[in-house]
Amino acid sequence: MPISVRFVVQSTVILLAVGFLALLAIVGMTIWLGERSQAYVNDVIEARDTRSAAVELRSALQTAEASQRGFIATGNEIYLAPYGTAKAQIEDQLVVVKRALSRQSETDALLQKLSSVVGEKLAEMDRTIALKNALQDVEALALVKTNRGKALMDEANVFLSGIIRAADERLTIGVEEQRTNALRCRRRCGDGVAVCSRDCRRAR
């Protein structure tokens, strides 16, 4: 039975409409995946910056403490050379960490405690250095022997290690999500090409 021209035209229009709708779905999905991917990229960048600031803060604290202890033990002011720079870096990186984590309401208590611990640690180091400069060696050494400074340093390390681990987890999740989105995008695009090719063959 011969196929009428009207039937061919209608079939072609229908198939082209199906192909067009498929392309619209692919474009919409691609846009959605792109926006989602950008969100994860931003999260990865934020996690990376947070981790970097926490690592640098911990390193600066260790440098300052080593400088303080060297000066207390020897009285040689050469040990104090890195102290001022380390102290400035501590204050700067603490601001960065607080700003990076301020968007997460559950970290408020942690940030307050970390700020308190770091402030007390700086005050303890400043106090012992001032006593040593004033030739009050016995008092300076007695303050160090209370182990208050070590306890504060250990506490700061606990907080900073937690921040670093949390940032590492966010980095891992973000990278994995970007990989998943890329696979979804390629799969969707591949499906769209197959649909359009099939519809075009049918139209012909």
PDB file of C-alpha atoms in Angstrom:
ATOM      1  CA  MET A   1       0.000   0.000   0.000  1.00  0.00           C
ATOM      2  CA  PRO A   2       1.605   3.317  -1.083  1.00  0.00           C
ATOM      3  CA  ILE A   3       2.559   5.805   1.628  1.00  0.00           C
ATOM      4  CA  SER A   4       0.885   9.160   1.162  1.00  0.00           C
ATOM      5  CA  VAL A   5       2.837  12.404   1.092  1.00  0.00           C
ATOM      6  CA  ARG A   6       0.750  13.680   4.011  1.00  0.00           C
ATOM      7  CA  PHE A   7       1.747  10.682   6.158  1.00  0.00           C
ATOM      8  CA  VAL A   8       5.426  11.202   5.339  1.00  0.00           C
ATOM      9  CA  VAL A   9       5.216  14.890   6.229  1.00  0.00           C
ATOM     10  CA  GLN A  10       3.379  14.196   9.492  1.00  0.00           C
ATOM     11  CA  SER A  11       5.862  11.489  10.459  1.00  0.00           C
ATOM     12  CA  THR A  12       8.768  13.764   9.666  1.00  0.00           C
ATOM     13  CA  VAL A  13       7.312  16.601  11.728  1.00  0.00           C
ATOM     14  CA  ILE A  14       6.652  14.294  14.671  1.00  0.00           C
ATOM     15  CA  LEU A  15      10.141  12.803  14.574  1.00  0.00           C
ATOM     16  CA  LEU A  16      11.748  16.210  14.260  1.00  0.00           C
ATOM     17  CA  ALA A  17       9.647  17.426  17.218  1.00  0.00           C
ATOM     18  CA  VAL A  18      10.816  14.443  19.282  1.00  0.00           C
ATOM     19  CA  GLY A  19      14.407  15.180  18.339  1.00  0.00           C
ATOM     20  CA  PHE A  20      13.967  18.858  19.222  1.00  0.00           C
ATOM     21  CA  LEU A  21      12.488  17.996  22.630  1.00  0.00           C
ATOM     22  CA  ALA A  22      15.368  15.597  23.237  1.00  0.00           C
ATOM     23  CA  LEU A  23      17.837  18.362  22.430  1.00  0.00           C
ATOM     24  CA  LEU A  24      16.021  20.738  24.788  1.00  0.00           C
ATOM     25  CA  ALA A  25      16.241  18.114  27.532  1.00  0.00           C
ATOM     26  CA  ILE A  26      19.957  17.660  26.867  1.00  0.00           C
ATOM     27  CA  VAL A  27      20.587  21.414  26.913  1.00  0.00           C
ATOM     28  CA  GLY A  28      18.610  21.799  30.140  1.00  0.00           C
ATOM     29  CA  MET A  29      20.455  18.913  31.780  1.00  0.00           C
ATOM     30  CA  THR A  30      23.802  20.283  30.596  1.00  0.00           C
ATOM     31  CA  ILE A  31      23.041  23.703  32.088  1.00  0.00           C
ATOM     32  CA  TRP A  32      21.956  22.105  35.366  1.00  0.00           C
ATOM     33  CA  LEU A  33      25.046  19.930  35.517  1.00  0.00           C
ATOM     34  CA  GLY A  34      27.214  22.934  34.680  1.00  0.00           C
ATOM     35  CA  GLU A  35      25.744  24.978  37.526  1.00  0.00           C
ATOM     36  CA  ARG A  36      26.059  22.055  39.902  1.00  0.00           C
ATOM     37  CA  SER A  37      29.659  21.508  38.816  1.00  0.00           C
ATOM     38  CA  GLN A  38      30.455  25.190  39.399  1.00  0.00           C
ATOM     39  CA  ALA A  39      29.004  24.951  42.893  1.00  0.00           C
ATOM     40  CA  TYR A  40      31.292  22.024  43.658  1.00  0.00           C
ATOM     41  CA  VAL A  41      34.257  23.861  42.137  1.00  0.00           C
ATOM     42  CA  ASN A  42      33.575  26.792  44.465  1.00  0.00           C
ATOM     43  CA  ASP A  43      33.295  24.423  47.418  1.00  0.00           C
ATOM     44  CA  VAL A  44      36.593  22.755  46.490  1.00  0.00           C
ATOM     45  CA  ILE A  45      38.330  26.130  46.243  1.00  0.00           C
ATOM     46  CA  GLU A  46      36.908  27.183  49.612  1.00  0.00           C
ATOM     47  CA  ALA A  47      37.953  23.889  51.227  1.00  0.00           C
ATOM     48  CA  ARG A  48      41.437  24.198  49.748  1.00  0.00           C
ATOM     49  CA  ASP A  49      41.836  27.747  51.054  1.00  0.00           C
ATOM     50  CA  THR A  50      40.549  26.727  54.486  1.00  0.00           C
ATOM     51  CA  ARG A  51      42.969  23.820  54.647  1.00  0.00           C
ATOM     52  CA  SER A  52      45.882  25.971  53.529  1.00  0.00           C
ATOM     53  CA  ALA A  53      45.106  28.625  56.166  1.00  0.00           C
ATOM     54  CA  ALA A  54      44.786  26.003  58.931  1.00  0.00           C
ATOM     55  CA  VAL A  55      48.082  24.373  57.947  1.00  0.00           C
ATOM     56  CA  GLU A  56      49.874  27.728  57.831  1.00  0.00           C
ATOM     57  CA  LEU A  57      48.348  28.743  61.182  1.00  0.00           C
ATOM     58  CA  ARG A  58      49.585  25.539  62.803  1.00  0.00           C
ATOM     59  CA  SER A  59      53.026  25.948  61.257  1.00  0.00           C
ATOM     60  CA  ALA A  60      53.249  29.565  62.450  1.00  0.00           C
ATOM     61  CA  LEU A  61      52.274  28.530  65.984  1.00  0.00           C
ATOM     62  CA  GLN A  62      54.997  25.895  65.989  1.00  0.00           C
ATOM     63  CA  THR A  63      57.553  28.389  64.685  1.00  0.00           C
ATOM     64  CA  ALA A  64      56.631  30.952  67.329  1.00  0.00           C
ATOM     65  CA  GLU A  65      56.786  28.370  70.107  1.00  0.00           C
ATOM     66  CA  ALA A  66      60.178  27.086  68.945  1.00  0.00           C
ATOM     67  CA  SER A  67      61.437  30.672  68.877  1.00  0.00           C
ATOM     68  CA  GLN A  68      60.107  31.344  72.391  1.00  0.00           C
ATOM     69  CA  ARG A  69      61.524  28.136  73.854  1.00  0.00           C
ATOM     70  CA  GLY A  70      64.919  28.720  72.234  1.00  0.00           C
ATOM     71  CA  PHE A  71      65.110  32.193  73.721  1.00  0.00           C
ATOM     72  CA  ILE A  72      63.996  31.033  77.190  1.00  0.00           C
ATOM     73  CA  ALA A  73      66.549  28.213  77.175  1.00  0.00           C
ATOM     74  CA  THR A  74      69.553  30.192  75.893  1.00  0.00           C
ATOM     75  CA  GLY A  75      68.822  33.870  76.389  1.00  0.00           C
ATOM     76  CA  ASN A  76      70.168  34.424  72.864  1.00  0.00           C
ATOM     77  CA  GLU A  77      67.976  36.946  71.042  1.00  0.00           C
ATOM     78  CA  ILE A  78      68.801  35.372  67.700  1.00  0.00           C
ATOM     79  CA  TYR A  79      66.047  32.867  68.499  1.00  0.00           C
ATOM     80  CA  LEU A  80      63.531  35.708  68.530  1.00  0.00           C
ATOM     81  CA  ALA A  81      64.249  36.655  64.897  1.00  0.00           C
ATOM     82  CA  PRO A  82      61.321  34.657  63.472  1.00  0.00           C
ATOM     83  CA  TYR A  83      58.977  35.331  66.391  1.00  0.00           C
ATOM     84  CA  GLY A  84      57.513  38.622  65.190  1.00  0.00           C
ATOM     85  CA  THR A  85      56.881  37.310  61.687  1.00  0.00           C
ATOM     86  CA  ALA A  86      55.336  34.097  63.004  1.00  0.00           C
ATOM     87  CA  LYS A  87      53.086  36.023  65.379  1.00  0.00           C
ATOM     88  CA  ALA A  88      51.819  38.266  62.552  1.00  0.00           C
ATOM     89  CA  GLN A  89      51.190  35.211  60.405  1.00  0.00           C
ATOM     90  CA  ILE A  90      49.242  33.565  63.231  1.00  0.00           C
ATOM     91  CA  GLU A  91      46.935  36.555  63.498  1.00  0.00           C
ATOM     92  CA  ASP A  92      46.485  36.791  59.713  1.00  0.00           C
ATOM     93  CA  GLN A  93      45.773  33.085  59.154  1.00  0.00           C
ATOM     94  CA  LEU A  94      43.391  32.958  62.119  1.00  0.00           C
ATOM     95  CA  VAL A  95      41.330  35.667  60.400  1.00  0.00           C
ATOM     96  CA  VAL A  96      41.345  33.639  57.169  1.00  0.00           C
ATOM     97  CA  VAL A  97      40.232  30.465  58.962  1.00  0.00           C
ATOM     98  CA  LYS A  98      37.457  32.280  60.799  1.00  0.00           C
ATOM     99  CA  ARG A  99      36.227  33.929  57.596  1.00  0.00           C
ATOM    100  CA  ALA A 100      36.293  30.634  55.684  1.00  0.00           C
ATOM    101  CA  LEU A 101      34.321  28.776  58.355  1.00  0.00           C
ATOM    102  CA  SER A 102      31.961  31.608  59.279  1.00  0.00           C
ATOM    103  CA  ARG A 103      29.425  30.409  56.662  1.00  0.00           C
ATOM    104  CA  GLN A 104      28.965  27.177  58.616  1.00  0.00           C
ATOM    105  CA  SER A 105      26.811  27.848  61.677  1.00  0.00           C
ATOM    106  CA  GLU A 106      27.891  24.605  63.348  1.00  0.00           C
ATOM    107  CA  THR A 107      31.491  25.890  63.572  1.00  0.00           C
ATOM    108  CA  ASP A 108      30.687  28.948  65.715  1.00  0.00           C
ATOM    109  CA  ALA A 109      31.634  27.275  68.992  1.00  0.00           C
ATOM    110  CA  LEU A 110      34.789  25.797  67.451  1.00  0.00           C
ATOM    111  CA  LEU A 111      35.919  29.165  66.114  1.00  0.00           C
ATOM    112  CA  GLN A 112      35.329  30.877  69.434  1.00  0.00           C
ATOM    113  CA  LYS A 113      37.327  28.226  71.267  1.00  0.00           C
ATOM    114  CA  LEU A 114      40.130  28.248  68.700  1.00  0.00           C
ATOM    115  CA  SER A 115      40.391  32.050  68.894  1.00  0.00           C
ATOM    116  CA  SER A 116      40.512  31.837  72.689  1.00  0.00           C
ATOM    117  CA  VAL A 117      43.194  29.139  72.689  1.00  0.00           C
ATOM    118  CA  VAL A 118      45.372  30.946  70.140  1.00  0.00           C
ATOM    119  CA  GLY A 119      45.000  34.228  72.040  1.00  0.00           C
ATOM    120  CA  GLU A 120      46.013  32.557  75.318  1.00  0.00           C
ATOM    121  CA  LYS A 121      48.965  30.869  73.626  1.00  0.00           C
ATOM    122  CA  LEU A 122      50.226  34.176  72.229  1.00  0.00           C
ATOM    123  CA  ALA A 123      49.790  35.826  75.633  1.00  0.00           C
ATOM    124  CA  GLU A 124      51.723  32.995  77.318  1.00  0.00           C
ATOM    125  CA  MET A 125      54.624  33.307  74.872  1.00  0.00           C
ATOM    126  CA  ASP A 126      54.680  37.107  75.104  1.00  0.00           C
ATOM    127  CA  ARG A 127      54.699  36.880  78.907  1.00  0.00           C
ATOM    128  CA  THR A 128      57.623  34.471  79.124  1.00  0.00           C
ATOM    129  CA  ILE A 129      59.640  36.464  76.597  1.00  0.00           C
ATOM    130  CA  ALA A 130      58.974  39.681  78.512  1.00  0.00           C
ATOM    131  CA  LEU A 131      60.120  38.046  81.769  1.00  0.00           C
ATOM    132  CA  LYS A 132      63.285  36.757  80.112  1.00  0.00           C
ATOM    133  CA  ASN A 133      64.022  40.211  78.682  1.00  0.00           C
ATOM    134  CA  ALA A 134      63.552  41.669  82.157  1.00  0.00           C
ATOM    135  CA  LEU A 135      66.191  39.188  83.409  1.00  0.00           C
ATOM    136  CA  GLN A 136      63.558  37.409  85.482  1.00  0.00           C
ATOM    137  CA  ASP A 137      64.830  34.015  84.365  1.00  0.00           C
ATOM    138  CA  VAL A 138      63.421  32.091  87.313  1.00  0.00           C
ATOM    139  CA  GLU A 139      59.925  33.464  86.778  1.00  0.00           C
ATOM    140  CA  ALA A 140      60.082  32.836  83.016  1.00  0.00           C
ATOM    141  CA  LEU A 141      61.229  29.266  83.492  1.00  0.00           C
ATOM    142  CA  ALA A 142      58.624  28.667  86.188  1.00  0.00           C
ATOM    143  CA  LEU A 143      55.887  29.823  83.815  1.00  0.00           C
ATOM    144  CA  VAL A 144      57.139  27.439  81.128  1.00  0.00           C
ATOM    145  CA  LYS A 145      57.280  24.562  83.628  1.00  0.00           C
ATOM    146  CA  THR A 146      53.588  24.940  84.406  1.00  0.00           C
ATOM    147  CA  ASN A 147      53.075  23.263  81.022  1.00  0.00           C
ATOM    148  CA  ARG A 148      50.219  25.662  80.339  1.00  0.00           C
ATOM    149  CA  GLY A 149      51.835  26.633  77.048  1.00  0.00           C
ATOM    150  CA  LYS A 150      52.137  22.999  75.952  1.00  0.00           C
ATOM    151  CA  ALA A 151      48.508  22.307  76.891  1.00  0.00           C
ATOM    152  CA  LEU A 152      47.358  25.288  74.831  1.00  0.00           C
ATOM    153  CA  MET A 153      49.483  24.177  71.877  1.00  0.00           C
ATOM    154  CA  ASP A 154      48.096  20.637  72.067  1.00  0.00           C
ATOM    155  CA  GLU A 155      44.550  21.998  72.171  1.00  0.00           C
ATOM    156  CA  ALA A 156      45.171  24.248  69.175  1.00  0.00           C
ATOM    157  CA  ASN A 157      46.593  21.262  67.288  1.00  0.00           C
ATOM    158  CA  VAL A 158      43.440  19.260  67.992  1.00  0.00           C
ATOM    159  CA  PHE A 159      41.199  22.010  66.598  1.00  0.00           C
ATOM    160  CA  LEU A 160      43.387  22.667  63.558  1.00  0.00           C
ATOM    161  CA  SER A 161      43.773  18.964  62.761  1.00  0.00           C
ATOM    162  CA  GLY A 162      39.982  18.655  62.832  1.00  0.00           C
ATOM    163  CA  ILE A 163      39.615  21.607  60.451  1.00  0.00           C
ATOM    164  CA  ILE A 164      42.209  20.122  58.104  1.00  0.00           C
ATOM    165  CA  ARG A 165      40.519  16.691  58.096  1.00  0.00           C
ATOM    166  CA  ALA A 166      37.125  18.269  57.411  1.00  0.00           C
ATOM    167  CA  ALA A 167      38.622  20.263  54.524  1.00  0.00           C
ATOM    168  CA  ASP A 168      40.227  17.099  53.112  1.00  0.00           C
ATOM    169  CA  GLU A 169      36.842  15.354  53.181  1.00  0.00           C
ATOM    170  CA  ARG A 170      35.208  18.289  51.376  1.00  0.00           C
ATOM    171  CA  LEU A 171      37.967  18.215  48.759  1.00  0.00           C
ATOM    172  CA  THR A 172      37.499  14.479  48.203  1.00  0.00           C
ATOM    173  CA  ILE A 173      33.705  14.802  47.920  1.00  0.00           C
ATOM    174  CA  GLY A 174      33.963  17.829  45.624  1.00  0.00           C
ATOM    175  CA  VAL A 175      36.405  16.149  43.244  1.00  0.00           C
ATOM    176  CA  GLU A 176      34.303  12.978  43.157  1.00  0.00           C
ATOM    177  CA  GLU A 177      31.131  14.964  42.430  1.00  0.00           C
ATOM    178  CA  GLN A 178      32.853  16.819  39.597  1.00  0.00           C
ATOM    179  CA  ARG A 179      33.969  13.502  38.115  1.00  0.00           C
ATOM    180  CA  THR A 180      30.424  12.124  38.415  1.00  0.00           C
ATOM    181  CA  ASN A 181      28.941  15.239  36.801  1.00  0.00           C
ATOM    182  CA  ALA A 182      31.414  14.995  33.915  1.00  0.00           C
ATOM    183  CA  LEU A 183      30.413  11.360  33.308  1.00  0.00           C
ATOM    184  CA  ARG A 184      26.720  12.280  33.451  1.00  0.00           C
ATOM    185  CA  CYS A 185      27.262  15.113  31.016  1.00  0.00           C
ATOM    186  CA  ARG A 186      29.093  12.900  28.528  1.00  0.00           C
ATOM    187  CA  ARG A 187      26.439  10.208  28.871  1.00  0.00           C
ATOM    188  CA  ARG A 188      23.597  12.694  28.336  1.00  0.00           C
ATOM    189  CA  CYS A 189      25.299  14.248  25.345  1.00  0.00           C
ATOM    190  CA  GLY A 190      25.960  10.810  23.880  1.00  0.00           C
ATOM    191  CA  ASP A 191      22.329   9.839  24.357  1.00  0.00           C
ATOM    192  CA  GLY A 192      21.216  13.084  22.729  1.00  0.00           C
ATOM    193  CA  VAL A 193      23.396  12.529  19.665  1.00  0.00           C
ATOM    194  CA  ALA A 194      22.047   8.972  19.328  1.00  0.00           C
ATOM    195  CA  VAL A 195      18.424  10.165  19.570  1.00  0.00           C
ATOM    196  CA  CYS A 196      18.916  12.904  17.000  1.00  0.00           C
ATOM    197  CA  SER A 197      20.758  10.597  14.614  1.00  0.00           C
ATOM    198  CA  ARG A 198      18.032   7.967  14.892  1.00  0.00           C
ATOM    199  CA  ASP A 199      15.268  10.527  14.325  1.00  0.00           C
ATOM    200  CA  CYS A 200      17.022  11.964  11.307  1.00  0.00           C
ATOM    201  CA  ARG A 201      17.396   8.508   9.780  1.00  0.00           C
ATOM    202  CA  ARG A 202      13.705   7.819  10.335  1.00  0.00           C
ATOM    203  CA  ALA A 203      12.734  11.172   8.798  1.00  0.00           C
ATOM    204  CA  ARG A 204      14.668  10.328   5.716  1.00  0.00           C
TER     205      ARG A 204
END
